[in-house]
Coordinates of C-alpha atoms in Angstrom, one line a residue:
Chain A
X1 CA -17.7 13.1 15.6
X2 CA -18.6 13.3 12.0
X3 CA -20.2 16.7 12.4
X4 CA -17.2 18.0 14.3
X5 CA -14.7 16.5 11.7
X6 CA -16.7 18.1 8.9
X7 CA -16.6 21.5 10.6
X8 CA -12.9 21.4 11.2
X9 CA -12.3 20.2 7.7
X10 CA -14.4 23.0 6.1
X11 CA -12.7 25.5 8.3
X12 CA -9.4 24.2 7.0
X13 CA -10.6 24.6 3.5
X14 CA -11.5 28.3 4.1
X15 CA -8.2 28.9 5.8
X16 CA -5.8 27.0 3.5
X17 CA -7.4 26.6 0.1
X18 CA -5.7 29.7 -1.3
X19 CA -2.3 28.7 0.0
X20 CA -2.6 25.2 -1.3
X21 CA -3.8 26.5 -4.7
X22 CA -0.8 28.9 -4.8
X23 CA 1.6 26.1 -3.9
X24 CA 0.1 23.9 -6.7
X25 CA 0.3 26.8 -9.2
X26 CA 4.0 27.4 -8.6
X27 CA 4.7 23.7 -9.0
X28 CA 2.7 23.1 -12.2
X29 CA 2.2 26.7 -13.7
X30 CA -1.3 26.0 -14.8
X31 CA -4.3 27.7 -13.2
X32 CA -6.6 24.9 -14.2
X33 CA -4.3 22.1 -13.0
X34 CA -3.7 24.0 -9.8
X35 CA -7.4 24.2 -9.1
X36 CA -7.8 20.5 -9.8
X37 CA -4.9 19.5 -7.6
X38 CA -6.1 21.7 -4.8
X39 CA -9.6 20.1 -5.0
X40 CA -8.1 16.7 -5.1
X41 CA -5.9 17.5 -2.1
X42 CA -8.9 18.3 0.0
X43 CA -10.9 15.3 -1.3
X44 CA -8.0 12.9 -0.4
X45 CA -7.7 14.5 3.0
X46 CA -11.4 14.0 3.6
X47 CA -11.2 10.3 2.6
X48 CA -8.4 9.9 5.1
X49 CA -10.4 11.6 7.9
X50 CA -13.5 9.6 6.9
X51 CA -11.6 6.4 7.5
X52 CA -11.3 7.4 11.2
X53 CA -7.7 8.6 11.2
X54 CA -6.6 11.5 13.4
X55 CA -4.6 14.3 11.9
X56 CA -2.7 16.4 14.3
X57 CA -1.7 19.2 12.0
X58 CA -4.2 19.5 9.2
X59 CA -2.2 22.3 7.4
X60 CA 1.0 20.2 7.3
X61 CA -1.1 17.2 6.2
X62 CA -2.6 19.2 3.3
X63 CA 0.8 20.2 2.1
X64 CA 2.0 16.6 2.2
X65 CA -1.0 15.4 0.3
X66 CA -0.7 18.2 -2.3
X67 CA 3.0 17.4 -2.6
X68 CA 2.3 13.7 -3.3
X69 CA -0.4 14.6 -5.9
X70 CA 2.0 17.0 -7.6
X71 CA 4.8 14.4 -7.8
X72 CA 2.3 12.0 -9.3
X73 CA 1.1 14.6 -11.8
X74 CA 4.7 15.5 -12.8
X75 CA 5.5 11.8 -13.2
X76 CA 2.5 11.3 -15.5
X77 CA 3.3 14.4 -17.4
X78 CA 6.8 13.1 -18.2
X79 CA 5.1 10.1 -19.9
X80 CA 2.8 12.3 -22.1
X81 CA 3.4 12.9 -25.8
X82 CA 4.2 16.4 -27.0
X83 CA 0.7 16.9 -28.3
X84 CA -0.8 15.8 -24.9
X85 CA 1.6 18.1 -23.1
X86 CA 0.6 21.1 -25.2
X87 CA -3.0 20.5 -24.3
X88 CA -2.3 19.7 -20.7
X89 CA 0.0 22.7 -20.0
X90 CA -0.9 25.7 -22.1
X91 CA 1.3 28.8 -22.1
X92 CA 1.3 30.9 -19.0
X93 CA -2.1 32.0 -17.7
X94 CA -2.0 35.0 -15.4
X95 CA -4.5 34.9 -12.6
X96 CA -5.7 38.4 -13.3
X97 CA -6.6 37.8 -16.9
X98 CA -8.9 40.8 -17.0
X99 CA -6.1 43.2 -16.4
X100 CA -3.1 41.9 -18.0
X101 CA -0.1 43.9 -17.1
X102 CA 2.7 43.2 -19.5
X103 CA 5.4 43.9 -17.0
X104 CA 3.9 41.5 -14.6
X105 CA 3.5 38.8 -17.2
X106 CA 7.1 39.2 -18.2
X107 CA 8.1 38.7 -14.6
X108 CA 5.9 35.6 -14.2
X109 CA 7.1 34.2 -17.5
X110 CA 10.7 34.5 -16.3
X111 CA 9.9 32.9 -13.0
X112 CA 8.2 30.1 -14.7
X113 CA 11.0 29.6 -17.2
X114 CA 13.6 29.6 -14.4
X115 CA 11.5 27.3 -12.1
X116 CA 10.8 24.9 -15.0
X117 CA 14.5 24.4 -15.5
X118 CA 15.0 23.3 -11.9
X119 CA 14.8 19.8 -10.7
X120 CA 11.5 18.9 -9.0
X121 CA 13.0 18.8 -5.5
X122 CA 14.5 22.3 -5.8
X123 CA 11.3 23.7 -7.1
X124 CA 9.4 22.1 -4.2
X125 CA 11.8 23.6 -1.6
X126 CA 11.7 27.1 -3.1
X127 CA 7.9 27.1 -3.3
X128 CA 7.6 25.9 0.3
X129 CA 10.0 28.5 1.5
X130 CA 9.3 31.6 -0.5
X131 CA 5.7 31.1 -1.8
X132 CA 4.2 29.2 1.2
X133 CA 6.4 31.0 3.7
X134 CA 7.1 27.8 5.6
X135 CA 10.2 28.0 7.8
X136 CA 12.9 25.4 7.5
X137 CA 11.7 23.6 10.6
X138 CA 8.2 23.1 9.1
X139 CA 9.7 22.1 5.8
X140 CA 11.9 19.6 7.6
X141 CA 8.8 18.0 9.3
X142 CA 6.9 17.8 6.0
X143 CA 9.8 16.2 4.1
X144 CA 11.0 14.2 7.0
X145 CA 14.5 15.5 6.9
X146 CA 16.5 17.6 9.3
X147 CA 16.3 21.4 9.3
X148 CA 20.0 21.6 8.5
X149 CA 19.5 19.4 5.5
X150 CA 16.6 21.7 4.4
X151 CA 18.9 24.8 4.7
X152 CA 21.7 23.1 2.6
X153 CA 19.2 22.0 0.0
X154 CA 17.6 25.4 -0.1
X155 CA 20.9 27.1 -0.6
X156 CA 21.7 24.8 -3.5
X157 CA 18.2 25.4 -5.0
X158 CA 18.7 29.1 -4.7
X159 CA 22.0 28.9 -6.5
X160 CA 20.4 26.8 -9.3
X161 CA 17.6 29.4 -9.6
X162 CA 20.1 32.2 -9.8
X163 CA 21.9 30.5 -12.6
X164 CA 18.7 29.8 -14.5
X165 CA 17.5 33.4 -14.0
X166 CA 20.8 34.7 -15.3
X167 CA 20.7 32.3 -18.2
X168 CA 17.1 33.3 -19.0
X169 CA 18.0 37.0 -18.6
Chain B
X1 CA 21.1 34.8 -0.3
X2 CA 20.2 36.8 -3.5
X3 CA 17.5 39.1 -2.2
X4 CA 16.4 40.3 -5.6
X5 CA 15.5 36.7 -6.6
X6 CA 13.4 36.3 -3.5
X7 CA 11.9 39.6 -4.2
X8 CA 11.0 38.4 -7.7
X9 CA 9.4 35.2 -6.3
X10 CA 7.4 37.2 -3.8
X11 CA 6.2 39.6 -6.5
X12 CA 5.2 36.7 -8.6
X13 CA 3.4 35.2 -5.7
X14 CA 1.3 38.3 -5.2
X15 CA 0.0 37.9 -8.7
X16 CA -1.4 34.5 -8.1
X17 CA -4.7 34.4 -6.2
X18 CA -7.6 32.0 -6.2
X19 CA -10.6 33.9 -7.3
X20 CA -13.3 34.0 -4.7
X21 CA -16.0 32.6 -7.0
X22 CA -13.7 29.7 -7.9
X23 CA -12.9 29.1 -4.3
X24 CA -16.6 29.0 -3.4
X25 CA -17.5 26.8 -6.4
X26 CA -14.8 24.2 -5.5
X27 CA -16.0 24.4 -1.8
X28 CA -19.6 23.7 -2.9
X29 CA -18.4 20.7 -5.0
X30 CA -16.4 19.3 -2.1
X31 CA -19.3 19.7 0.3
X32 CA -21.7 18.0 -2.1
X33 CA -19.3 15.1 -2.6
X34 CA -18.5 14.5 1.1
X35 CA -22.1 14.8 2.2
X36 CA -23.2 12.3 -0.4
X37 CA -20.5 9.9 0.9
X38 CA -21.6 10.5 4.4
X39 CA -25.2 9.7 3.5
X40 CA -24.1 6.5 1.8
X41 CA -22.3 5.3 4.8
X42 CA -24.1 6.7 7.8
X43 CA -26.9 4.2 7.6
X44 CA -24.4 1.5 8.1
X45 CA -21.8 3.1 10.2
X46 CA -22.0 3.2 13.9
X47 CA -19.7 5.6 15.8
X48 CA -17.0 2.9 16.2
X49 CA -13.9 4.9 16.7
X50 CA -10.9 3.1 15.3
X51 CA -8.9 3.7 18.5
X52 CA -11.7 2.3 20.7
X53 CA -12.0 -0.8 18.6
X54 CA -8.3 -1.3 18.7
X55 CA -8.1 -1.0 22.4
X56 CA -10.0 -4.3 22.7
X57 CA -11.6 -3.1 25.9
X58 CA -14.9 -4.7 26.9
X59 CA -16.9 -1.5 26.1
X60 CA -15.2 -1.1 22.7
X61 CA -16.0 -4.7 21.9
X62 CA -19.6 -4.3 23.0
X63 CA -19.9 -1.2 20.8
X64 CA -18.6 -3.1 17.8
X65 CA -20.8 -6.1 18.4
X66 CA -23.8 -3.7 18.7
X67 CA -22.6 -2.2 15.4
X68 CA -22.6 -5.6 13.7
X69 CA -26.2 -6.2 14.9
X70 CA -27.2 -2.8 13.8
X71 CA -25.7 -3.3 10.4
X72 CA -27.5 -6.6 10.0
X73 CA -30.8 -5.2 11.3
X74 CA -30.8 -2.3 8.9
X75 CA -30.3 -4.7 6.0
X76 CA -26.7 -3.5 5.6
X77 CA -25.1 -6.9 5.7
X78 CA -25.3 -7.0 1.9
X79 CA -23.7 -3.6 1.6
X80 CA -21.1 -4.6 4.2
X81 CA -20.3 -7.7 2.1
X82 CA -20.2 -5.7 -1.1
X83 CA -17.8 -3.3 0.6
X84 CA -15.2 -6.1 0.9
X85 CA -14.0 -5.6 -2.6
X86 CA -14.2 -1.8 -2.5
X87 CA -11.0 0.2 -3.3
X88 CA -9.8 3.5 -2.1
X89 CA -11.9 6.3 -3.7
X90 CA -15.0 4.0 -3.9
X91 CA -18.1 5.0 -2.0
X92 CA -18.1 1.8 0.1
X93 CA -14.4 1.9 1.0
X94 CA -15.0 3.7 4.3
X95 CA -17.4 0.8 5.2
X96 CA -14.7 -1.7 4.4
X97 CA -12.2 0.1 6.6
X98 CA -14.4 1.7 9.2
X99 CA -16.9 -1.0 9.7
X100 CA -15.8 -4.4 8.4
X101 CA -12.2 -4.3 9.4
X102 CA -12.9 -2.7 12.8
X103 CA -15.5 -5.4 13.5
X104 CA -13.1 -8.2 12.5
X105 CA -10.4 -6.7 14.7
X106 CA -12.6 -6.2 17.7
X107 CA -14.0 -9.8 17.4
X108 CA -10.6 -11.3 17.4
X109 CA -10.2 -12.4 21.0
X110 CA -7.2 -14.8 21.0
X111 CA -3.6 -13.6 20.1
X112 CA -3.7 -16.1 17.1
X113 CA -7.0 -14.6 15.9
X114 CA -5.5 -11.1 16.2
X115 CA -2.5 -12.2 14.2
X116 CA -4.8 -13.7 11.5
X117 CA -7.0 -10.6 11.3
X118 CA -3.9 -8.3 11.0
X119 CA -2.4 -10.5 8.3
X120 CA -5.7 -10.5 6.4
X121 CA -5.9 -6.6 6.6
X122 CA -2.3 -6.3 5.5
X123 CA -3.2 -8.5 2.6
X124 CA -6.2 -6.3 1.8
X125 CA -3.9 -3.3 1.5
X126 CA -1.6 -5.2 -0.9
X127 CA -4.6 -6.3 -2.9
X128 CA -5.8 -2.8 -3.1
X129 CA -2.4 -1.5 -4.3
X130 CA -2.3 -4.3 -7.0
X131 CA -5.9 -3.7 -8.1
X132 CA -5.5 0.1 -8.3
X133 CA -2.2 -0.2 -10.1
X134 CA -3.6 -2.7 -12.7
X135 CA -6.5 -0.3 -13.3
X136 CA -4.1 2.7 -13.6
X137 CA -5.8 4.4 -10.6
X138 CA -2.9 4.3 -8.1
X139 CA -1.7 7.8 -7.3
X140 CA 1.2 8.6 -5.0
X141 CA -1.0 9.8 -2.2
X142 CA -3.1 6.6 -2.1
X143 CA 0.0 4.5 -2.4
X144 CA 1.5 6.3 0.6
X145 CA -1.6 5.8 2.7
X146 CA -2.0 2.1 1.7
X147 CA 1.7 1.5 2.5
X148 CA 1.4 3.2 5.9
X149 CA -1.6 1.1 6.7
X150 CA 0.1 -2.1 5.4
X151 CA 3.1 -1.4 7.6
X152 CA 0.9 -0.8 10.7
X153 CA -1.1 -4.0 10.1
X154 CA 2.1 -5.9 9.5
X155 CA 3.6 -4.7 12.8
X156 CA 0.4 -5.8 14.6
X157 CA 0.7 -9.2 13.0
X158 CA 4.4 -9.5 13.8
X159 CA 3.9 -8.4 17.4
X160 CA 1.2 -11.0 17.8
X161 CA 3.5 -13.7 16.4
X162 CA 6.2 -12.5 18.7
X163 CA 3.9 -12.8 21.7
X164 CA 2.9 -16.3 20.7
X165 CA 6.6 -17.2 20.6
X166 CA 7.2 -15.6 24.0
X167 CA 4.4 -17.7 25.4
X168 CA 6.0 -20.8 24.0
X169 CA 3.1 -21.4 21.6
X170 CA 5.6 -22.4 18.9
X171 CA 2.9 -24.0 16.8
X172 CA 0.7 -20.9 16.9
X173 CA 3.7 -18.7 16.1
X174 CA 4.8 -20.9 13.2
X175 CA 1.2 -21.2 11.8
X176 CA 0.8 -17.4 11.7
X177 CA 4.3 -16.8 10.4
X178 CA 4.1 -19.2 7.5
X179 CA 0.6 -17.9 6.6
X180 CA 1.9 -14.3 6.5
X181 CA 5.0 -15.3 4.6
X182 CA 2.9 -17.1 2.0
X183 CA 0.7 -14.1 1.5
X184 CA 3.7 -11.7 1.2
X185 CA 5.5 -13.9 -1.3
X186 CA 2.5 -13.9 -3.7
X187 CA 2.1 -10.2 -3.4
X188 CA 5.8 -9.5 -3.7
X189 CA 5.7 -11.3 -7.0
X190 CA 2.5 -9.7 -8.2
X191 CA 3.7 -6.2 -7.4
X192 CA 7.1 -6.9 -9.0
X193 CA 5.4 -8.0 -12.2
X194 CA 3.1 -5.0 -12.2
X195 CA 6.2 -2.8 -11.8
X196 CA 7.9 -4.6 -14.7
X197 CA 4.8 -3.9 -16.8
X198 CA 5.0 -0.2 -15.9
X199 CA 8.6 -0.1 -16.8
X200 CA 7.9 -1.8 -20.1
X201 CA 5.2 0.6 -20.9
X202 CA 7.1 3.8 -19.9
X203 CA 10.4 2.5 -21.2
X204 CA 12.1 3.3 -17.9
X205 CA 14.2 0.9 -15.9
X206 CA 13.5 1.0 -12.2
X207 CA 14.2 -0.3 -8.8
X208 CA 11.7 -2.0 -6.6
X209 CA 9.3 0.3 -4.9
X210 CA 9.6 1.0 -1.2
X211 CA 6.6 -1.1 -0.6
X212 CA 8.0 -4.2 -2.3
X213 CA 11.3 -3.6 -0.5
X214 CA 9.4 -3.6 2.7
X215 CA 7.6 -6.8 1.8
X216 CA 10.9 -8.5 0.9
X217 CA 12.4 -7.5 4.2
X218 CA 9.4 -8.9 6.1
X219 CA 9.6 -12.2 4.2
X220 CA 13.3 -12.5 5.2
X221 CA 12.5 -11.9 8.9
X222 CA 9.5 -14.3 8.8
X223 CA 11.6 -17.0 7.0
X224 CA 14.3 -16.6 9.8
X225 CA 11.7 -17.0 12.5
X226 CA 10.2 -20.0 10.8
X227 CA 13.5 -21.7 10.5
X228 CA 14.2 -21.0 14.2
X229 CA 10.8 -22.4 15.2
X230 CA 11.4 -25.6 13.2
X231 CA 14.5 -26.5 15.2
X232 CA 13.0 -28.0 18.4
X233 CA 9.5 -29.3 18.2
X234 CA 7.6 -31.3 20.8
X235 CA 5.2 -34.1 19.9
X236 CA 2.3 -32.0 21.1
X237 CA 3.3 -29.0 18.9
X238 CA 3.8 -31.3 15.9
X239 CA 0.3 -32.9 16.4
X240 CA -1.4 -29.5 16.7
X241 CA 0.5 -28.2 13.7
X242 CA -0.4 -31.2 11.5
X243 CA -4.1 -30.7 12.5
X244 CA -3.8 -27.0 11.6
X245 CA -2.1 -27.9 8.3
X246 CA -4.9 -30.3 7.3
X247 CA -7.5 -27.6 8.1
X248 CA -5.6 -25.0 6.2
X249 CA -5.3 -27.2 3.1
X250 CA -8.9 -28.3 3.1
X251 CA -10.0 -24.7 3.7
X252 CA -7.9 -23.5 0.7
X253 CA -9.5 -26.1 -1.5
X254 CA -13.0 -25.0 -0.4
X255 CA -12.0 -21.3 -0.8
X256 CA -10.9 -22.0 -4.4
X257 CA -14.2 -23.8 -5.2
X258 CA -16.1 -20.8 -3.8
X259 CA -14.1 -18.4 -6.0
X260 CA -15.1 -18.6 -9.6
X261 CA -12.2 -20.1 -11.5
X262 CA -11.3 -17.5 -14.1
X263 CA -9.6 -20.2 -16.1
X264 CA -6.3 -18.3 -16.4
X265 CA -2.8 -19.3 -15.5
X266 CA -3.1 -17.8 -12.0
X267 CA -6.3 -19.7 -11.1
X268 CA -4.8 -22.9 -12.5
X269 CA -1.7 -22.3 -10.4
X270 CA -3.7 -21.6 -7.3
X271 CA -5.5 -24.9 -7.8
X272 CA -2.2 -26.7 -8.2
X273 CA -0.9 -25.0 -5.0
X274 CA -4.0 -25.9 -3.0
X275 CA -3.6 -29.6 -4.1
X276 CA 0.0 -29.4 -3.2
X277 CA -1.0 -28.1 0.2
X278 CA -3.3 -31.1 0.7
X279 CA -0.5 -33.4 -0.2
X280 CA 2.0 -31.7 2.1
X281 CA -0.6 -32.0 4.9
X282 CA -1.1 -35.7 4.1
X283 CA 2.7 -36.2 4.1
X284 CA 2.9 -34.3 7.5
X285 CA 0.3 -36.7 8.9
X286 CA 2.3 -39.7 7.7
X287 CA 5.5 -38.3 9.2
X288 CA 3.6 -37.7 12.5
X289 CA 2.3 -41.3 12.5
X290 CA 5.9 -42.5 11.9
X291 CA 7.0 -40.5 14.9
X292 CA 9.1 -38.0 12.8
X293 CA 7.9 -34.9 14.6
X294 CA 10.3 -32.4 13.2
X295 CA 9.5 -33.6 9.7
X296 CA 5.8 -33.4 10.4
X297 CA 6.2 -29.8 11.6
X298 CA 8.3 -28.8 8.6
X299 CA 5.8 -30.4 6.2
X300 CA 2.9 -28.7 8.1
X301 CA 4.6 -25.4 7.6
X302 CA 4.8 -26.1 3.9
X303 CA 1.1 -27.1 3.8
X304 CA 0.0 -24.0 5.7
X305 CA 2.3 -21.6 3.6
X306 CA 1.3 -23.2 0.3
X307 CA -2.4 -23.0 1.3
X308 CA -2.0 -19.3 2.1
X309 CA -0.3 -18.7 -1.3
X310 CA -3.1 -20.6 -3.1
X311 CA -5.7 -18.4 -1.4
X312 CA -3.8 -15.2 -2.1
X313 CA -3.3 -16.1 -5.7
X314 CA -7.0 -16.9 -6.2
X315 CA -7.9 -13.6 -4.6
X316 CA -5.4 -11.6 -6.6
X317 CA -6.5 -13.3 -9.8
X318 CA -10.2 -12.5 -9.1
X319 CA -9.4 -8.9 -8.3
X320 CA -7.1 -8.3 -11.2
X321 CA -9.3 -10.1 -13.6
X322 CA -10.6 -8.1 -16.5
X323 CA -8.1 -5.2 -16.3
X324 CA -5.8 -4.3 -19.0
X325 CA -2.5 -4.9 -17.1
X326 CA -3.7 -8.0 -15.4
X327 CA -2.4 -10.5 -18.0
X328 CA 1.0 -8.9 -17.5
X329 CA 0.8 -9.2 -13.8
X330 CA -0.5 -12.7 -13.2
X331 CA -0.4 -14.2 -16.6
X332 CA 3.3 -13.7 -17.2
X333 CA 4.1 -14.5 -13.6
X334 CA 3.7 -18.2 -14.3
X335 CA 4.3 -18.3 -18.0
X336 CA 6.6 -21.2 -18.9
X337 CA 7.6 -21.8 -15.3
X338 CA 6.3 -25.4 -15.3
X339 CA 9.0 -26.2 -17.8
X340 CA 11.6 -24.2 -16.1
X341 CA 11.3 -25.3 -12.5
X342 CA 14.7 -27.0 -12.4
X343 CA 16.4 -24.2 -14.3
X344 CA 14.9 -21.6 -12.1
X345 CA 16.0 -23.3 -8.9
X346 CA 19.5 -23.7 -10.3
X347 CA 19.6 -20.0 -11.3
X348 CA 18.5 -19.0 -7.9
X349 CA 21.5 -20.8 -6.8
X350 CA 21.3 -22.2 -3.4
X351 CA 21.3 -25.9 -2.7
X352 CA 18.7 -25.4 -0.1
X353 CA 16.3 -24.0 -2.6
X354 CA 16.9 -27.1 -4.7
X355 CA 16.0 -29.3 -1.8
X356 CA 12.7 -27.4 -1.5
X357 CA 12.0 -27.7 -5.1
X358 CA 12.4 -31.4 -4.9
X359 CA 10.0 -31.6 -2.1
X360 CA 7.6 -29.4 -4.0
X361 CA 8.0 -31.4 -7.2
X362 CA 7.5 -34.7 -5.4
X363 CA 4.3 -33.4 -3.9
X364 CA 3.0 -32.3 -7.2
X365 CA 3.9 -35.4 -9.1
X366 CA 2.3 -37.5 -6.4
X367 CA -0.9 -35.6 -7.0
X368 CA -0.9 -36.1 -10.7
X369 CA 0.6 -39.6 -11.0
X370 CA -0.5 -41.0 -7.7
X371 CA 3.0 -42.1 -7.2
X372 CA 5.1 -41.8 -4.1
X373 CA 8.4 -40.5 -5.3
X374 CA 9.4 -38.6 -2.2
X375 CA 11.4 -39.7 0.7
X376 CA 9.6 -38.0 3.5
X377 CA 7.0 -40.6 4.2
X378 CA 9.5 -43.3 4.6
X379 CA 11.7 -41.4 6.9
X380 CA 12.1 -42.6 10.4
X381 CA 13.3 -40.7 13.5
X382 CA 16.9 -41.2 12.5
X383 CA 16.4 -39.3 9.3
X384 CA 14.6 -36.5 11.1
X385 CA 17.7 -34.6 12.2
X386 CA 19.4 -34.8 8.8
X387 CA 16.1 -33.8 7.1
X388 CA 15.9 -30.7 9.2
X389 CA 19.5 -29.8 9.0
X390 CA 19.0 -29.6 5.2
X391 CA 15.7 -27.7 5.4
X392 CA 15.5 -25.7 8.4
X393 CA 17.3 -22.8 6.9
X394 CA 15.4 -22.9 3.7
X395 CA 12.0 -24.6 4.1
X396 CA 10.1 -22.0 2.3
X397 CA 6.8 -23.6 3.2
X398 CA 5.9 -23.1 -0.3
X399 CA 6.3 -24.2 -3.8
X400 CA 5.0 -21.2 -5.6
X401 CA 7.9 -19.0 -4.5
X402 CA 10.2 -21.0 -6.7
X403 CA 7.9 -20.4 -9.6
X404 CA 8.0 -16.8 -8.7
X405 CA 11.7 -16.7 -8.8
X406 CA 12.6 -16.4 -5.1

């Protein structure tokens, strides 16, 4: 059982590590933190499987774990001093640091600025929908709300994003 | 939907990729960690699937019993014992959950034993939440998992209590219900105090957590059930209950002696509670001898509930001992409350609580002054009905809850 679980688990890592990393990145806008959160997500998931629990949908479970870890991280970040925060969350780090493209960095900077201004819930929904490409039904299952509720919240989040984009622009 | 915004998000998304070498490095680190955990537990762990163990089928039991023998034979009993105090994230935690608790569950044959084991596991989850919180190691994910397991274990305990009730085993149902209630009351107070500490530290105000709300709701349901069970008691049920109360009280005293007294307020309070439990049990015996069966039953509930609280307090004190936030959690919990008993019961408001407080105070004072200031022991059958009409809706089964502000 352990061998099979380990195999399924590692296959899940190969399949979803990138997506979970990206999800984390667009929630915290730090490459280093996103890697840590992704690793922690997989470790927590292993601990859960190791305790003998069955997970029906590993992908959804990973998103749920990542989401909880991010909320925890954001909560702790709020309690940090300004100095700690500067150390914790350096200015934007592009993934392709070897080939910085100014135009791309400007775009990413704007996205970050706009997303940073959003409430955590709005950011979570936008990342799930437009970065993770989850449909409202999947999001509804993850957040344990109805698909209609997801659509309403997404619309509101999109409006907020539009306002912050315009404001930033 | 503003398409250009979505377009911008998607373009931003394309820029963010996890480099292959980073992905491989993290994978290697994860594999190394999980394999070392597997090696640490494999020597001890038999393939006891949680679902099989929970089915309580004969084969599942046999597998678990074989696992126990195997664990002892490979010299793992010490490790299994050491795993009892493991917390989520510790190497031995899977042994605690996957071996120890599955074994306890599979070896619980009677409904009452099943209730007791489920209560004990629910308490373990609450202990883990408090300990991790006091150590600053409780993250949202772990909290969610522990809460889910607590809810699941609590439901098993409640279902077993319900089954006892359905089978007219009123004594068994009451015994399990007051034990569970006692455990929950202590942990509700500990968690509330830890939350207060957090709010003091972060400067934020806050509501109770979902977990503590759930505990409070369960306490209310159990209190209602207990009150219901206390209404109509046969002589046989009263005799059994008194016997159970005496065992619970003596066992709590022995448990406290086994635990190293940490010399703090919580340990001292646990000792007072255990002594009060003994006194309640003695009072229950006296009431039984006098033919006051309902009073004997109510006092037995108090003895069993107070004994459970004493044990929970001693355990929580031992687990939180030595951690920075511990003094805030258990120290403050009892600070000054000896002086404020009457005031606190008045603030809490209800007259029924005051009645309880009097019973509790009487029991304590008898312990220290060897005086009989209470009325219970002199009650006769005629007083029985009046006694219960005053207490059946309140009889908390515990003194400590008043100290805790319930």
